[in-house]
Short mmCIF file of C-alpha atoms in Angstrom, two decimals:
data_model
loop_
_atom_site.label_atom_id
_atom_site.label_comp_id
_atom_site.label_asym_id
_atom_site.label_seq_id
_atom_site.Cartn_x
_atom_site.Cartn_y
_atom_site.Cartn_z
CA UNK A 19 -14.09 10.24 -38.43
CA UNK A 20 -12.57 10.42 -41.90
CA UNK A 21 -9.65 12.59 -40.74
CA UNK A 22 -8.40 9.64 -38.68
CA UNK A 23 -7.70 7.72 -41.87
CA UNK A 24 -5.36 6.51 -43.27
CA UNK A 25 -3.58 6.38 -39.89
CA UNK A 26 -6.49 4.18 -38.81
CA UNK A 27 -8.46 1.91 -41.08
CA UNK A 28 -12.01 3.08 -41.84
CA UNK A 29 -13.29 0.24 -39.65
CA UNK A 30 -11.07 1.20 -36.72
CA UNK A 31 -12.04 4.88 -37.05
CA UNK A 32 -15.73 3.93 -37.10
CA UNK A 33 -15.42 1.69 -34.06
CA UNK A 34 -13.55 4.43 -32.18
CA UNK A 35 -16.32 6.86 -33.05
CA UNK A 36 -18.93 4.46 -31.66
CA UNK A 37 -16.89 4.03 -28.47
CA UNK A 38 -16.81 7.82 -28.12
CA UNK A 39 -20.59 7.98 -28.64
CA UNK A 40 -21.14 5.37 -25.92
CA UNK A 41 -18.88 7.10 -23.41
CA UNK A 42 -20.30 10.55 -24.13
CA UNK A 43 -23.87 9.29 -23.71
CA UNK A 44 -23.01 7.45 -20.49
CA UNK A 45 -21.38 10.56 -19.03
CA UNK A 46 -24.24 12.88 -20.05
CA UNK A 47 -26.79 10.41 -18.67
CA UNK A 48 -25.43 10.99 -15.18
CA UNK A 49 -26.20 14.72 -15.21
CA UNK A 50 -28.92 15.64 -12.72
CA UNK A 51 -32.05 17.50 -13.81
CA UNK A 52 -31.34 17.18 -17.54
CA UNK A 53 -33.88 15.92 -20.06
CA UNK A 54 -31.51 14.04 -22.36
CA UNK A 55 -32.25 13.29 -26.03
CA UNK A 56 -30.23 11.59 -28.72
CA UNK A 57 -30.21 13.26 -32.16
CA UNK A 58 -28.98 10.93 -34.91
CA UNK A 59 -28.38 11.13 -38.65
CA UNK A 60 -30.17 7.88 -39.53
CA UNK A 61 -32.44 5.30 -37.94
CA UNK A 62 -30.61 2.36 -36.36
CA UNK A 63 -31.62 -0.01 -33.60
CA UNK A 64 -28.25 0.48 -31.91
CA UNK A 65 -29.15 4.11 -31.23
CA UNK A 66 -32.42 3.07 -29.59
CA UNK A 67 -30.58 0.56 -27.43
CA UNK A 68 -28.03 3.18 -26.42
CA UNK A 69 -30.73 5.73 -25.55
CA UNK A 70 -32.30 3.28 -23.11
CA UNK A 71 -35.85 4.59 -23.52
CA UNK A 72 -34.94 8.25 -23.85
CA UNK A 73 -36.10 10.04 -27.02
CA UNK A 74 -34.17 9.41 -30.23
CA UNK A 75 -34.79 11.98 -32.96
CA UNK A 76 -33.54 12.30 -36.53
CA UNK A 77 -31.45 15.29 -37.53
CA UNK A 78 -32.26 17.20 -40.69
CA UNK A 79 -30.25 16.24 -43.77
CA UNK A 80 -28.19 19.32 -44.48
CA UNK A 81 -24.95 20.95 -43.36
CA UNK A 82 -23.69 20.83 -39.80
CA UNK A 83 -25.06 24.23 -38.83
CA UNK A 84 -28.52 23.40 -40.18
CA UNK A 85 -28.52 20.18 -38.20
CA UNK A 86 -27.66 21.96 -34.95
CA UNK A 87 -30.19 24.69 -35.63
CA UNK A 88 -32.87 22.09 -36.25
CA UNK A 89 -32.03 20.33 -32.95
CA UNK A 90 -32.25 23.60 -31.04
CA UNK A 91 -35.53 24.50 -32.73
CA UNK A 92 -37.01 21.09 -31.90
CA UNK A 93 -35.97 21.46 -28.28
CA UNK A 94 -37.41 24.98 -28.06
CA UNK A 95 -40.68 23.85 -29.62
CA UNK A 96 -40.85 21.17 -26.92
CA UNK A 97 -40.97 24.00 -24.37
CA UNK A 98 -37.39 23.84 -23.16
CA UNK A 99 -36.19 27.32 -22.23
CA UNK A 100 -32.52 26.29 -22.13
CA UNK A 101 -31.05 23.84 -24.61
CA UNK A 102 -27.48 22.56 -24.87
CA UNK A 103 -26.08 20.34 -27.60
CA UNK A 104 -22.87 18.39 -27.08
CA UNK A 105 -21.00 16.52 -29.76
CA UNK A 106 -19.41 13.13 -29.44
CA UNK A 107 -15.90 14.26 -30.41
CA UNK A 108 -15.00 15.02 -26.78
CA UNK A 109 -15.54 11.73 -24.94
CA UNK A 110 -13.54 12.91 -21.90
CA UNK A 111 -15.54 16.12 -21.48
CA UNK A 112 -16.09 16.75 -17.76
CA UNK A 113 -19.82 16.79 -16.92
CA UNK A 114 -19.18 20.01 -15.01
CA UNK A 115 -18.59 21.81 -18.32
CA UNK A 116 -22.12 20.89 -19.41
CA UNK A 117 -23.55 21.93 -16.06
CA UNK A 118 -21.70 25.24 -16.41
CA UNK A 119 -23.39 25.79 -19.78
CA UNK A 120 -26.85 25.36 -18.27
CA UNK A 121 -25.94 27.64 -15.39
CA UNK A 122 -24.77 30.36 -17.78
CA UNK A 123 -28.04 30.14 -19.71
CA UNK A 124 -29.99 30.37 -16.48
CA UNK A 125 -28.38 33.75 -15.79
CA UNK A 126 -30.24 35.42 -18.68
CA UNK A 127 -27.44 34.88 -21.19
CA UNK A 128 -28.71 34.16 -24.69
CA UNK A 129 -26.11 31.62 -25.76
CA UNK A 130 -23.14 29.59 -24.61
CA UNK A 131 -20.26 27.96 -26.47
CA UNK A 132 -17.73 25.41 -25.25
CA UNK A 133 -14.44 26.26 -26.97
CA UNK A 134 -12.24 23.45 -28.27
CA UNK A 135 -8.48 23.76 -28.53
CA UNK A 136 -8.58 23.45 -32.32
CA UNK A 137 -10.68 26.59 -32.83
CA UNK A 138 -14.04 24.82 -32.91
CA UNK A 139 -16.35 24.01 -30.06
CA UNK A 140 -17.60 20.94 -28.23
CA UNK A 141 -20.88 22.43 -26.99
CA UNK A 142 -23.43 25.02 -28.05
CA UNK A 143 -26.50 26.15 -26.19
CA UNK A 144 -29.08 28.90 -26.32
CA UNK A 145 -32.36 30.13 -24.96
CA UNK A 146 -33.93 31.09 -28.32
CA UNK A 147 -32.50 29.79 -31.61
CA UNK A 148 -32.35 32.16 -34.57
CA UNK A 149 -32.43 30.95 -38.23
CA UNK A 150 -29.18 32.81 -38.98
CA UNK A 151 -27.20 31.77 -35.91
CA UNK A 152 -24.86 29.50 -37.93
CA UNK A 153 -25.08 31.29 -41.29
CA UNK A 154 -21.45 32.35 -41.89
CA UNK A 155 -19.55 29.45 -40.32
CA UNK A 156 -16.82 27.43 -42.03
CA UNK A 157 -17.02 24.06 -40.29
CA UNK A 158 -13.96 22.08 -39.17
CA UNK A 159 -11.66 25.08 -39.33
CA UNK A 160 -9.65 27.00 -36.76
CA UNK A 161 -12.10 29.88 -37.26
CA UNK A 162 -15.30 27.94 -36.46
CA UNK A 163 -15.68 29.31 -32.93
CA UNK A 164 -14.85 32.90 -33.92
CA UNK A 165 -17.25 32.82 -36.86
CA UNK A 166 -20.02 31.37 -34.72
CA UNK A 167 -19.49 34.08 -32.11
CA UNK A 168 -19.69 36.66 -34.89
CA UNK A 169 -23.01 35.19 -36.08
CA UNK A 170 -24.29 35.18 -32.49
CA UNK A 171 -23.24 38.81 -32.07
CA UNK A 172 -25.14 39.69 -35.25
CA UNK A 173 -28.30 38.23 -33.66
CA UNK A 174 -27.77 40.34 -30.56
CA UNK A 175 -26.93 37.32 -28.41
CA UNK A 176 -25.10 37.77 -25.14
CA UNK A 177 -22.75 34.80 -25.41
CA UNK A 178 -20.54 33.26 -22.76
CA UNK A 179 -17.94 30.51 -22.91
CA UNK A 180 -17.48 27.40 -20.82
CA UNK A 181 -13.91 26.18 -20.09
CA UNK A 182 -11.60 25.19 -22.93
CA UNK A 183 -11.45 21.45 -23.77
CA UNK A 184 -10.14 19.20 -26.50
CA UNK A 185 -11.75 16.91 -29.04
CA UNK A 186 -10.76 13.99 -31.25
CA UNK A 187 -10.35 14.82 -34.92
CA UNK A 188 -6.90 13.60 -36.03
CA UNK A 189 -4.60 10.75 -35.05
CA UNK A 190 -2.62 12.91 -32.61
CA UNK A 191 -5.84 13.32 -30.64
CA UNK A 192 -6.10 9.54 -30.36
CA UNK A 193 -2.57 9.39 -28.91
CA UNK A 194 -3.73 11.95 -26.36
CA UNK A 195 -6.68 9.73 -25.41
CA UNK A 196 -4.24 6.88 -24.84
CA UNK A 197 -2.33 8.95 -22.24
CA UNK A 198 -5.22 10.02 -20.03
CA UNK A 199 -8.26 8.73 -18.21
CA UNK A 200 -11.04 7.69 -20.57
CA UNK A 201 -14.44 6.03 -20.36
CA UNK A 202 -14.90 2.26 -20.53
CA UNK A 203 -15.75 2.01 -24.23
CA UNK A 204 -12.80 4.11 -25.39
CA UNK A 205 -10.56 2.25 -22.92
CA UNK A 206 -11.65 -1.06 -24.44
CA UNK A 207 -11.02 0.30 -27.95
CA UNK A 208 -7.53 1.47 -26.99
CA UNK A 209 -6.76 -1.91 -25.44
CA UNK A 210 -8.05 -3.75 -28.52
CA UNK A 211 -5.83 -1.61 -30.76
CA UNK A 212 -2.86 -1.88 -28.36
CA UNK A 213 -2.57 1.84 -27.74
#
């Protein structure tokens, strides 16, 4: 969460990120009929503890789009016919938004995106990943969602959107967390940092 610095120290930004990971995982774990997996960027025992016996898999070491594509390809090769990836930047994401994504994919749609208020997205899902599905995307920009939709259109995907939500990228997003209901780990972080 480098964009949270220097408003937060690197240590505070990292501990907030971990609190967001914990709350996102806890929320997703409550979804019925979902085979949940944790994709991580490096091996660490803390990830295994968090996963609680569910699969933990390494992401590929490349850009963000390549990492997501690899996750979707792994899931498809494991015989899932609908796969949804959520990030950890939206720790207050309602579980219903994730359920909506699976429902949209069940209705013969090729792909689904969860739009974020900043022009990106908090969720992506598909039935059949394509190697070029993230080819022309500038990450962390206000055009990320639009460019992804353009790439999906180029692959002939019928793409639908779940409801708009927000994520945590800059310090103003942290102030927003402090004003609303949050999960227990983020709540503890906010209390510790007197926010």
